Amino acid sequence: MKTHIILLVACSASLLLLQNCNTKNTSSGSEKSAGIAENSTATVSADDIEFEWIQDPAEKAFEVQLPRGWKNDAYIYRVYDLTRNVATSLSPDGNTALFIGDPKMPAYSIPNDLSNQYGSIANQNPLFRYEEYKKADEYLENYVKNKFGKLTNFNITQKSTCPEYIKLIEDQFQENGMKADEITTSRIFFDYDMNGKKVHALLNCTVTLFNTIWMPGVNGISTTGNPASFNEMVFKIVSTVKHNPDWLANEERMRQQRLAKMQADHQRNMAEIHASGQRHQLRMQNMQAANDAHNNSWKQQQNSIDNNHGMFLNMIKEESTVATPTGQTFQVDNSHQKYYINKLDNSYIGTDQHTTKDDLRKLNPNIDPDNYEEAQIIR
């Protein structure tokens, strides 16, 4: 059973690299979300935008071109031997947000007798789950409702497909000597209200089936204008994703070592998965350090950003923005109710709502509560 799961996880890990590296854009910018005036924003062409290279700051795993002058972020999210590429970009006026990838979107394997019998082993990594196969239209609608359904006046306005994805994924599989069994696509437009403004969103989704493994991928736009106008830019961004060859080679070596450990000691593997939460915090700290200088130039625009799409991007990343009493802001994992920031190194501790600063020493006797200050969740 363990060997069966190891092979599935390894296959999923390699194929997810393909899912994150689609190459060219043939998308149509002509699709309009219902209820959006055609003159709500000028058509944005990727050819008219100047781009800059942004690299994952934590592992140097990949780089991607994002719009110059926008507030950009690119990073790799890791749980054990599975990773996700994520990139986001926020326009200078705070009215448009673009993203590719969801850090916590799993790959799936169709359940079988062995997975049902050994469910605790099968689901040991949250980025790899056993679930019945869903095509893109069903998967995306469930995803959108679960991810964004609590937004004020959320309403799905239009559904279609994005067949331009199919050849891209087929070509990527062919380059790696493989052939997908089925590729389905879906596109959903939805509206919601934010701080008195009507916001329009567009999400593109693919689901690729390979043997018993099926893998979803997602990207999209949220804007006070017309999201279809920005779709070409999103595909331009996706087309520029490049993985670091040295990282790929090292990842393969490390994956082989981790799989050997998994076979030898399941408990050790579970401990490493538990420790993966610390990797997210490291990602946050590296991102904060890498972007500090860039973020300082945004302070005058922070109010418009907060009031518009900061919340949307946090929902994609599954993060929260917190602020210290001095007004310093940090990005944190959104899995906790209260956060304490270390004043010395900007690391953080997430707790439940009842934990006080004095309780921190109970969590770890090496912690000095005087080095921490409580941060308020602002979005």
Coordinates of C-alpha atoms in Angstrom, one line a residue:
M1 CA 0.0 0.0 0.0
K2 CA 2.7 2.5 0.9
T3 CA 4.5 1.8 -2.4
H4 CA 1.3 2.4 -4.3
I5 CA 0.8 5.8 -2.6
I6 CA 4.4 6.8 -3.0
L7 CA 4.1 6.2 -6.8
L8 CA 0.9 8.2 -7.0
V9 CA 2.4 11.1 -5.0
A10 CA 5.5 11.1 -7.1
C11 CA 3.6 11.1 -10.3
S12 CA 1.3 13.9 -9.1
A13 CA 4.3 16.0 -8.1
S14 CA 5.8 15.8 -11.5
L15 CA 2.6 16.4 -13.4
L16 CA 1.7 19.4 -11.3
L17 CA 4.8 21.1 -12.7
L18 CA 3.2 20.7 -16.1
Q19 CA -0.1 22.2 -14.9
N20 CA 1.7 25.3 -13.7
C21 CA 3.7 25.8 -16.9
N22 CA 1.2 26.3 -19.7
T23 CA 2.9 28.3 -22.5
K24 CA 1.2 30.5 -25.0
N25 CA -2.0 32.6 -25.0
T26 CA -4.8 32.1 -27.5
S27 CA -7.5 33.3 -25.1
S28 CA -10.3 35.5 -26.3
G29 CA -10.8 38.9 -24.7
S30 CA -14.2 39.2 -26.3
E31 CA -16.2 37.4 -23.6
K32 CA -18.1 39.8 -21.4
S33 CA -19.5 39.2 -18.0
A34 CA -23.2 39.7 -17.8
G35 CA -24.2 43.1 -16.6
I36 CA -20.8 44.8 -17.3
A37 CA -20.7 47.8 -19.5
E38 CA -18.3 47.4 -22.4
N39 CA -16.8 50.8 -21.7
S40 CA -16.2 50.0 -18.0
T41 CA -12.5 49.7 -18.7
A42 CA -10.2 50.0 -21.7
T43 CA -9.2 46.7 -23.2
V44 CA -5.8 45.7 -21.8
S45 CA -3.4 44.1 -24.1
A46 CA -0.4 42.1 -22.8
D47 CA 1.6 43.6 -25.6
D48 CA 1.1 47.1 -24.2
I49 CA 2.1 46.2 -20.6
E50 CA 5.7 46.3 -19.4
F51 CA 6.6 43.3 -17.3
E52 CA 9.3 42.6 -14.8
W53 CA 10.8 39.3 -13.6
I54 CA 9.8 38.2 -10.0
Q55 CA 11.4 35.2 -8.4
D56 CA 10.2 33.0 -5.6
P57 CA 12.2 34.4 -2.7
A58 CA 12.3 31.4 -0.4
E59 CA 13.5 28.5 -2.6
K60 CA 14.4 30.3 -5.9
A61 CA 12.2 27.6 -7.5
F62 CA 10.7 29.6 -10.3
E63 CA 10.4 33.1 -11.8
V64 CA 7.5 34.8 -13.6
Q65 CA 6.9 38.0 -15.4
L66 CA 4.4 40.3 -13.7
P67 CA 3.2 43.8 -14.6
R68 CA 5.9 46.5 -13.8
G69 CA 4.6 49.1 -11.3
W70 CA 2.0 46.7 -9.9
K71 CA 2.2 45.2 -6.4
N72 CA 3.6 41.7 -7.3
D73 CA 4.2 38.5 -5.4
A74 CA 5.4 35.1 -6.5
Y75 CA 6.2 32.2 -4.2
I76 CA 6.2 28.4 -3.9
Y77 CA 3.9 26.8 -1.3
R78 CA 5.2 23.5 0.0
V79 CA 3.8 20.6 2.0
Y80 CA 6.4 17.8 2.2
D81 CA 7.3 16.8 -1.4
L82 CA 4.4 18.5 -3.1
T83 CA 4.5 22.2 -4.1
R84 CA 2.3 24.8 -5.7
N85 CA 3.4 27.9 -7.7
V86 CA 1.4 31.1 -6.9
A87 CA 1.7 34.5 -8.3
T88 CA -0.5 37.6 -7.7
S89 CA -0.5 41.1 -9.0
L90 CA -2.4 44.2 -7.8
S91 CA -2.8 47.3 -9.9
P92 CA -1.5 50.6 -8.6
D93 CA -5.0 52.0 -8.1
G94 CA -6.0 48.9 -6.2
N95 CA -8.9 48.2 -8.5
T96 CA -7.7 45.1 -10.3
A97 CA -6.1 41.9 -9.0
L98 CA -4.7 39.0 -11.1
F99 CA -3.6 35.6 -9.8
I100 CA -2.3 32.2 -11.0
G101 CA -2.5 29.2 -8.8
D102 CA -4.0 28.3 -5.5
P103 CA -1.5 27.3 -2.8
K104 CA -3.8 24.7 -1.2
M105 CA -5.5 23.2 -4.2
P106 CA -4.8 19.4 -4.0
A107 CA -4.2 16.9 -6.7
Y108 CA -6.5 14.0 -6.6
S109 CA -6.5 10.2 -7.2
I110 CA -9.6 8.2 -7.9
P111 CA -10.4 6.0 -4.8
N112 CA -9.8 2.3 -4.9
D113 CA -10.1 -0.6 -2.5
L114 CA -6.6 0.0 -1.1
S115 CA -7.1 3.7 -0.5
N116 CA -10.4 3.0 1.2
Q117 CA -8.8 0.4 3.5
Y118 CA -5.8 2.6 4.3
G119 CA -7.4 6.0 4.3
S120 CA -5.1 7.5 7.0
I121 CA -2.0 6.7 5.0
A122 CA -3.6 7.7 1.7
N123 CA -4.5 11.2 2.9
Q124 CA -1.3 12.0 4.7
N125 CA -0.6 15.1 2.6
P126 CA -3.3 17.7 2.3
L127 CA -2.1 18.6 -1.2
F128 CA -2.9 15.1 -2.4
R129 CA -6.4 13.6 -1.8
Y130 CA -8.5 10.6 -2.8
E131 CA -11.7 11.7 -4.4
E132 CA -13.9 10.8 -7.3
Y133 CA -13.1 12.4 -10.6
K134 CA -14.8 15.7 -11.5
K135 CA -14.6 17.5 -14.8
A136 CA -13.7 21.2 -14.8
D137 CA -17.2 22.6 -15.0
E138 CA -18.3 20.8 -11.8
Y139 CA -15.0 21.3 -10.0
L140 CA -14.8 25.0 -10.7
E141 CA -18.4 25.8 -9.7
N142 CA -17.9 24.0 -6.4
Y143 CA -14.5 25.7 -5.9
V144 CA -15.9 29.2 -6.6
K145 CA -18.8 28.7 -4.3
N146 CA -16.6 27.4 -1.5
K147 CA -13.9 29.9 -1.9
F148 CA -15.8 33.1 -2.6
G149 CA -19.5 32.3 -1.8
K150 CA -19.4 34.3 1.5
L151 CA -18.5 37.5 -0.3
T152 CA -21.3 40.2 -0.1
N153 CA -23.9 39.7 -2.8
F154 CA -21.9 37.0 -4.5
N155 CA -23.5 35.9 -7.7
I156 CA -22.4 33.7 -10.6
T157 CA -23.3 35.6 -13.8
Q158 CA -21.9 33.5 -16.7
K159 CA -20.3 30.1 -17.4
S160 CA -18.4 28.9 -20.5
T161 CA -15.3 26.9 -21.4
C162 CA -11.7 27.9 -22.2
P163 CA -10.7 25.3 -24.8
E164 CA -7.5 27.2 -25.6
Y165 CA -6.0 25.4 -22.6
I166 CA -6.4 21.9 -24.0
K167 CA -3.7 22.1 -26.7
L168 CA -1.3 23.8 -24.2
I169 CA -1.6 21.0 -21.7
E170 CA -1.4 18.3 -24.5
D171 CA 1.8 19.9 -25.7
Q172 CA 3.3 19.9 -22.2
F173 CA 2.5 16.3 -21.7
Q174 CA 3.9 15.4 -25.1
E175 CA 7.2 17.2 -24.3
N176 CA 7.5 14.9 -21.3
G177 CA 6.7 11.7 -23.2
M178 CA 3.1 11.4 -21.7
K179 CA -0.4 11.7 -22.9
A180 CA -3.3 13.0 -20.8
D181 CA -6.4 10.8 -20.8
E182 CA -8.8 13.7 -20.7
I183 CA -8.5 17.5 -20.3
T184 CA -11.6 19.6 -19.5
T185 CA -11.9 23.4 -19.1
S186 CA -14.3 25.8 -17.5
R187 CA -14.6 29.6 -17.1
I188 CA -16.9 31.3 -14.6
F189 CA -17.8 35.0 -14.2
F190 CA -19.1 36.2 -10.8
D191 CA -19.9 39.5 -9.1
Y192 CA -19.7 40.6 -5.5
D193 CA -19.8 43.9 -3.6
M194 CA -16.8 45.3 -1.7
N195 CA -17.1 48.5 0.3
G196 CA -20.0 49.8 -1.8
K197 CA -18.4 48.9 -5.1
K198 CA -19.6 46.3 -7.6
V199 CA -16.7 44.0 -8.4
H200 CA -16.5 41.5 -11.3
A201 CA -14.4 38.3 -11.3
L202 CA -13.4 35.8 -14.0
L203 CA -11.8 32.4 -13.2
N204 CA -10.3 30.0 -15.7
C205 CA -10.0 26.3 -14.7
T206 CA -8.6 23.1 -16.2
V207 CA -8.8 19.6 -14.9
T208 CA -6.4 17.0 -16.4
L209 CA -6.9 13.3 -15.9
F210 CA -3.8 11.0 -16.2
N211 CA -4.4 7.3 -15.3
T212 CA -6.0 7.5 -11.9
I213 CA -4.7 11.0 -11.0
W214 CA -6.7 14.2 -11.8
M215 CA -5.3 17.7 -11.3
P216 CA -7.1 21.0 -11.3
G217 CA -5.5 24.3 -12.1
V218 CA -6.9 27.8 -11.7
N219 CA -6.2 31.5 -12.5
G220 CA -8.2 34.6 -12.7
I221 CA -9.0 38.3 -12.4
S222 CA -11.0 40.4 -9.9
T223 CA -11.7 44.0 -11.0
T224 CA -14.1 47.0 -10.7
G225 CA -13.8 47.0 -14.5
N226 CA -14.3 44.3 -17.1
P227 CA -12.4 41.1 -16.2
A228 CA -12.4 39.8 -19.7
S229 CA -10.2 42.8 -20.7
F230 CA -7.4 41.4 -18.4
N231 CA -7.6 37.8 -19.4
E232 CA -5.0 38.2 -22.1
M233 CA -2.6 39.5 -19.4
V234 CA -3.2 36.6 -17.2
F235 CA -2.3 34.1 -20.0
K236 CA 0.7 36.2 -20.7
I237 CA 1.8 35.8 -17.1
V238 CA 1.2 32.1 -17.2
S239 CA 3.3 31.7 -20.3
T240 CA 6.4 33.2 -18.7
V241 CA 6.6 30.8 -15.7
K242 CA 10.1 29.3 -15.7
H243 CA 11.5 26.8 -13.2
N244 CA 15.0 26.9 -12.0
P245 CA 16.8 23.8 -13.5
D246 CA 19.0 23.5 -10.4
W247 CA 15.9 23.5 -8.2
L248 CA 14.2 20.9 -10.3
A249 CA 17.3 18.6 -10.1
N250 CA 17.6 19.1 -6.4
E251 CA 13.9 18.6 -5.9
E252 CA 14.2 15.2 -7.6
R253 CA 17.1 14.1 -5.4
M254 CA 15.3 15.2 -2.3
R255 CA 12.1 13.6 -3.4
Q256 CA 13.9 10.2 -3.8
Q257 CA 15.4 10.6 -0.3
R258 CA 12.0 11.5 1.2
L259 CA 10.2 8.6 -0.5
A260 CA 12.8 6.3 1.0
K261 CA 12.2 7.7 4.4
M262 CA 8.4 7.4 3.9
Q263 CA 8.8 3.7 3.2
A264 CA 11.1 3.2 6.2
D265 CA 9.3 5.2 8.8
H266 CA 5.7 6.4 8.4
Q267 CA 5.8 8.3 11.7
R268 CA 8.8 10.3 10.7
N269 CA 7.0 11.3 7.5
M270 CA 4.0 12.5 9.5
A271 CA 6.2 14.5 11.7
E272 CA 7.8 16.2 8.7
I273 CA 4.3 17.0 7.3
H274 CA 3.4 18.5 10.7
A275 CA 6.5 20.7 10.5
S276 CA 5.5 22.0 7.1
G277 CA 3.5 24.7 8.8
Q278 CA 6.9 26.2 9.8
R279 CA 7.8 26.3 6.1
H280 CA 4.8 28.5 5.4
Q281 CA 6.0 30.9 8.1
L282 CA 9.5 30.9 6.5
R283 CA 7.8 31.7 3.2
M284 CA 6.1 34.7 4.9
Q285 CA 9.3 36.0 6.5
N286 CA 11.2 35.7 3.2
M287 CA 8.4 37.4 1.3
Q288 CA 8.3 40.2 3.8
A289 CA 12.0 40.8 3.6
A290 CA 12.0 40.6 -0.2
N291 CA 9.2 43.1 -0.5
D292 CA 9.8 45.6 2.3
A293 CA 11.5 48.1 0.0
H294 CA 8.8 47.7 -2.7
N295 CA 6.0 48.0 -0.2
N296 CA 7.3 51.2 1.3
S297 CA 6.5 53.0 -1.9
W298 CA 2.9 51.8 -1.6
K299 CA 2.1 53.4 1.7
Q300 CA 0.2 56.3 0.2
Q301 CA -2.0 54.0 -1.8
Q302 CA -2.6 51.5 1.0
N303 CA -6.1 52.6 1.8
S304 CA -7.4 52.1 -1.7
I305 CA -5.7 48.6 -1.8
D306 CA -7.2 47.6 1.5
N307 CA -10.6 48.7 0.5
N308 CA -10.6 46.9 -2.8
H309 CA -8.7 43.7 -3.6
G310 CA -6.4 43.0 -0.7
M311 CA -9.2 40.8 0.7
F312 CA -9.6 38.9 -2.6
L313 CA -5.9 38.1 -2.8
N314 CA -5.9 37.0 0.8
M315 CA -8.7 34.6 0.0
I316 CA -6.7 33.1 -2.9
K317 CA -3.5 32.8 -0.8
E318 CA -5.4 31.7 2.3
E319 CA -3.6 34.4 4.3
S320 CA -4.6 37.2 6.6
T321 CA -3.2 40.7 6.9
V322 CA -2.4 41.7 10.4
A323 CA -1.2 45.1 11.9
T324 CA 0.8 45.8 15.0
P325 CA 0.0 48.7 17.4
T326 CA 2.6 50.7 15.5
G327 CA 0.9 50.2 12.2
Q328 CA 3.3 47.7 10.7
T329 CA 1.5 45.1 8.6
F330 CA 2.4 41.4 8.0
Q331 CA 1.0 38.5 6.0
V332 CA 0.2 35.4 8.1
D333 CA -1.5 32.0 7.5
N334 CA -5.2 32.4 8.0
S335 CA -5.6 29.2 10.0
H336 CA -5.6 31.0 13.4
Q337 CA -7.8 33.4 15.3
K338 CA -5.1 35.5 17.0
Y339 CA -1.5 36.4 16.1
Y340 CA 1.5 37.6 18.1
I341 CA 4.4 39.2 16.3
N342 CA 8.0 38.9 17.5
K343 CA 9.4 42.4 17.7
L344 CA 12.9 41.2 17.3
D345 CA 12.7 39.1 14.1
N346 CA 9.1 39.6 12.8
S347 CA 8.2 35.9 13.2
Y348 CA 4.7 35.2 14.4
I349 CA 2.8 32.8 16.6
G350 CA -0.8 31.9 15.7
T351 CA -3.2 30.9 18.5
D352 CA -6.9 30.5 19.3
Q353 CA -8.9 33.6 20.4
H354 CA -8.5 32.8 24.1
T355 CA -4.7 32.7 24.3
T356 CA -3.1 35.8 25.9
K357 CA 0.4 37.0 25.6
D358 CA 1.2 35.6 29.0
D359 CA 0.0 32.2 27.8
L360 CA 2.8 32.0 25.2
R361 CA 5.3 30.8 27.7
K362 CA 3.0 27.8 28.4
L363 CA 3.2 26.9 24.7
N364 CA 7.0 27.0 24.8
P365 CA 9.0 27.7 27.9
N366 CA 11.8 29.2 25.7
I367 CA 9.4 32.0 24.6
D368 CA 9.8 35.4 26.2
P369 CA 6.3 37.0 26.0
D370 CA 7.9 40.5 26.3
N371 CA 9.3 40.0 22.9
Y372 CA 5.9 39.7 21.3
E373 CA 3.0 42.1 20.6
E374 CA -0.5 41.2 19.6
A375 CA -1.4 42.0 16.0
Q376 CA -5.0 42.8 14.8
I377 CA -6.4 41.1 11.8
I378 CA -7.4 43.8 9.3
R379 CA -8.4 41.6 6.4

